[in-house]
Tab-separated table of C-alpha atoms in Angstrom:
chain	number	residue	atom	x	y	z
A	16	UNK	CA	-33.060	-2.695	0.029
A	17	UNK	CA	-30.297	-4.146	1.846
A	18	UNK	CA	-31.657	-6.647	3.189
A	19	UNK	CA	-32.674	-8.195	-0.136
A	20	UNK	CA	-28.962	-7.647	-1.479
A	21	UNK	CA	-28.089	-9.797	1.754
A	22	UNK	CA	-30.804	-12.442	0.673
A	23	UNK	CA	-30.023	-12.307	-3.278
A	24	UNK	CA	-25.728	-12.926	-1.960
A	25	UNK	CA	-26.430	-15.169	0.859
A	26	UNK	CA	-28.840	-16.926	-1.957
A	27	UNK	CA	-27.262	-16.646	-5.443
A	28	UNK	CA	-24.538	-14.465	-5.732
A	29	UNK	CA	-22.459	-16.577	-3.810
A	30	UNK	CA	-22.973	-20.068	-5.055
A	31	UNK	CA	-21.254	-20.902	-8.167
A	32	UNK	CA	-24.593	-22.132	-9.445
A	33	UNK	CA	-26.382	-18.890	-10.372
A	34	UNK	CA	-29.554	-19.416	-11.847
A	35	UNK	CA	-31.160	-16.828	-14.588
A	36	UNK	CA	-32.747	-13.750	-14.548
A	37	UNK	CA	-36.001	-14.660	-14.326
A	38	UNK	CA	-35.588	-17.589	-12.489
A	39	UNK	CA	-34.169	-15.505	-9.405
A	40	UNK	CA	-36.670	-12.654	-9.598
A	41	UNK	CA	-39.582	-15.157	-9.791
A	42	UNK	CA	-38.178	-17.047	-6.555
A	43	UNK	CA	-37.729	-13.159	-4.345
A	44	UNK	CA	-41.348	-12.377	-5.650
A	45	UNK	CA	-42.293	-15.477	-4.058
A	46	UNK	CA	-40.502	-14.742	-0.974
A	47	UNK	CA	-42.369	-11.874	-0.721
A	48	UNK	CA	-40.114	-8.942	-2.278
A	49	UNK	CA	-41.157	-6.023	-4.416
A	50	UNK	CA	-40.700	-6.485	-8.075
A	51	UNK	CA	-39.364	-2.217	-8.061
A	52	UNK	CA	-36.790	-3.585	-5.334
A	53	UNK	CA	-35.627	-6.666	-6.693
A	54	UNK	CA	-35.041	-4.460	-9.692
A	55	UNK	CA	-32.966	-1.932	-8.044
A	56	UNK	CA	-30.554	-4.950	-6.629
A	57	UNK	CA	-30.081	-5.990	-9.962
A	58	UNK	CA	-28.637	-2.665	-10.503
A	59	UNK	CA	-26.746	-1.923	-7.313
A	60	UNK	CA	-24.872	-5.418	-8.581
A	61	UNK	CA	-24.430	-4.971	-11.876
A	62	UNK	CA	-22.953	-1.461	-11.277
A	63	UNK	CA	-20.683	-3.112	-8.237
A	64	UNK	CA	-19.875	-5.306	-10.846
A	65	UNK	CA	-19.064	-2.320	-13.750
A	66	UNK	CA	-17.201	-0.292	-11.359
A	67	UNK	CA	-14.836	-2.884	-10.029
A	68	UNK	CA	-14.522	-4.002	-13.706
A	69	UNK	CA	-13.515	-1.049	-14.345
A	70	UNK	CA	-10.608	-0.552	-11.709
A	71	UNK	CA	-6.901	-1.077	-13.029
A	72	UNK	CA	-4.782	-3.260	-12.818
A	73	UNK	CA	-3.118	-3.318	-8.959
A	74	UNK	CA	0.336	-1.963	-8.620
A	75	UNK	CA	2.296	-0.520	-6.196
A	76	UNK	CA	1.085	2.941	-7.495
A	77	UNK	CA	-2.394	2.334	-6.969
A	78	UNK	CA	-1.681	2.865	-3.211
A	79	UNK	CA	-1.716	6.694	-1.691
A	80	UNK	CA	-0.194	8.483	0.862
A	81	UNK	CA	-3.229	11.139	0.235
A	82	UNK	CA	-5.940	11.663	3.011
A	83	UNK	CA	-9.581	10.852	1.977
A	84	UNK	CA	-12.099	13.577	3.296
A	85	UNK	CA	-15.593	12.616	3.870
A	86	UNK	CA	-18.474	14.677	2.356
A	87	UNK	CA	-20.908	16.125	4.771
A	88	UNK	CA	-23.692	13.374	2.640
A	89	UNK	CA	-21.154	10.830	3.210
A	90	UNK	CA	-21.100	11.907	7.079
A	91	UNK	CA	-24.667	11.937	7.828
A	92	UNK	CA	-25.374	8.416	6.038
A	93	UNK	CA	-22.579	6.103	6.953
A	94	UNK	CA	-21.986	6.150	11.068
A	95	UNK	CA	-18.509	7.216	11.950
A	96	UNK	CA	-18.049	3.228	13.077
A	97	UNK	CA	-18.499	1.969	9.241
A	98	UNK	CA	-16.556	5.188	7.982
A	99	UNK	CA	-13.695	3.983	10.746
A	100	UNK	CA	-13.982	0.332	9.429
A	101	UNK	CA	-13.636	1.022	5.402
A	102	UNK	CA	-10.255	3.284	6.558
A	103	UNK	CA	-9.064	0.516	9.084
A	104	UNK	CA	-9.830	-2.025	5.899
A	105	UNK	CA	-7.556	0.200	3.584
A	106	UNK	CA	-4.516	0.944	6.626
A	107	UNK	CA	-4.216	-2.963	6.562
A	108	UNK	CA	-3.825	-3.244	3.011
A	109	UNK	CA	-6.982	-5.426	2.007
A	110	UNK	CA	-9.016	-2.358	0.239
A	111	UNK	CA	-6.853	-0.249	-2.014
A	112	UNK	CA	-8.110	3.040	-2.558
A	113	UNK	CA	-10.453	2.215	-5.467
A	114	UNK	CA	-11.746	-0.238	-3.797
A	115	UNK	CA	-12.428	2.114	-0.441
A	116	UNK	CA	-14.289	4.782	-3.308
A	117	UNK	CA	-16.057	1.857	-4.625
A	118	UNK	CA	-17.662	0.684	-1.666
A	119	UNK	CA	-18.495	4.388	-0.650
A	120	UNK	CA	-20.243	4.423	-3.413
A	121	UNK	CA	-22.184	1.616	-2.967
A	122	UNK	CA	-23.247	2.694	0.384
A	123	UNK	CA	-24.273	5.628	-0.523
A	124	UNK	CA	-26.342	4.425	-3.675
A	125	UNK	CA	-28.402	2.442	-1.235
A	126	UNK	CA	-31.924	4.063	-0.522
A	127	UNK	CA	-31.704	3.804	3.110
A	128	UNK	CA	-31.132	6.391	5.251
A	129	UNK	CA	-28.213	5.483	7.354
A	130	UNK	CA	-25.515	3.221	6.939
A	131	UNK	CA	-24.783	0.761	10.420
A	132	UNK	CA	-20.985	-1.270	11.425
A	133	UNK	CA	-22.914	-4.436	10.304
A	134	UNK	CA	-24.501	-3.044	6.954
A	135	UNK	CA	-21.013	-1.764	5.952
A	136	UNK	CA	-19.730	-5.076	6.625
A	137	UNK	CA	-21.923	-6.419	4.466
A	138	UNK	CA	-21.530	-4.175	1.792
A	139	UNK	CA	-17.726	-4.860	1.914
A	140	UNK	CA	-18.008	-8.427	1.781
A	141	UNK	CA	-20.331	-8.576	-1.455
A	142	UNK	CA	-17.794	-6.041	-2.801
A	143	UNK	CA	-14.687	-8.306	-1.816
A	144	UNK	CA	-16.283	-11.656	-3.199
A	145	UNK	CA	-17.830	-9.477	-6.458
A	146	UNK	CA	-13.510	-9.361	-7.350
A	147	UNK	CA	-13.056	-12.925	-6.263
A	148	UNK	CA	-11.002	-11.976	-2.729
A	149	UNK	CA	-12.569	-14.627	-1.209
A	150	UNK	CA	-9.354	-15.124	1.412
A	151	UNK	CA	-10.370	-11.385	2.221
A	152	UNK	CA	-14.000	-12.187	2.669
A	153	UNK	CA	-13.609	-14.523	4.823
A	154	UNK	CA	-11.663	-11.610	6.992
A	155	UNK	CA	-14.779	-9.728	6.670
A	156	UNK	CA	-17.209	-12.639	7.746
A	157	UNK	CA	-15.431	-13.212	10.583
A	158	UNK	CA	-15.940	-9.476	11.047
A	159	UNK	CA	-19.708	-9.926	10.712
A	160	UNK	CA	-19.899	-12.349	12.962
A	161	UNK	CA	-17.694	-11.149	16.000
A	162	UNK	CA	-18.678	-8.582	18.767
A	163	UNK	CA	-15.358	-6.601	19.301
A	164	UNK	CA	-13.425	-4.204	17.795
A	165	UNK	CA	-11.471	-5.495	15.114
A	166	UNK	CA	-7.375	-3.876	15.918
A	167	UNK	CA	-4.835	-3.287	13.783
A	168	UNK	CA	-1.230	-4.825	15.001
């Protein structure tokens, strides 16, 4: 399912001309998607979209000094790499740490079986634009698109 939230983004999400409903799903059947699929992207969004809705407003005392543990599910799904990346994200201060649960979560709602560097990447970056960071997404797609490790100074 991924890769058709990468198409739908890369395709509509993105552009500031988003066309309807229908419109969108009649253009992925086209392109050869499943109709249960395209479905379930429509959901993964619009629950990206409810949960970071749904996040307060940022302050200084959104930010902890608490240490996030990883669930044994969490563990076996996303590689150590993308778990590494989301806490490297956080330690320089472009997630927060609703942000960091929120993108967890969306990893973890997808129906794959493991979660790569470069899925988590993308993840992020549909997570980053979905709140309109686009200064931090264009961190992250130059993160996408680079073969070493990104450091923190």
């Amino acid at each position: 399912m991924l890769e058709l939230l990468i198409y739908m983004f890369e395709n509509y999400l993105s552009t500031q001309n988003l066309p309807d409903f229908k419109s969108i799903t009649a253009e992925l059947e086209a392109a050869g998607f499943d109709n249960q699929d395209i479905e379930n992207a429509f959901t993964w969004f619009n629950q990206l979209k409810a949960m970071t809705n749904a996040i307060p407003v940022k302050n200084n005392a959104c930010s902890s000094l608490g240490y996030r543990m990883f669930s044994e599910n969490e563990q076996k799904k996303i590689s150590a790499e993308s778990l590494g990346f989301v806490l490297f994200l956080e330690q320089a201060k472009v997630l927060d740490t609703n942000e960091r649960e929120i993108i967890l979560d969306r990893a973890m709602a997808l129906k794959q079986e493991h979660i790569n560097i470069e899925e988590m990447r993308w993840i992020v970056m549909m997570a980053l634009w979905n709140e309109g960071r686009e200064k931090d997404f264009l961190f992250i797609e130059d993160a996408i698109y680079q073969d070493h490790n990104l450091v923190l100074h």
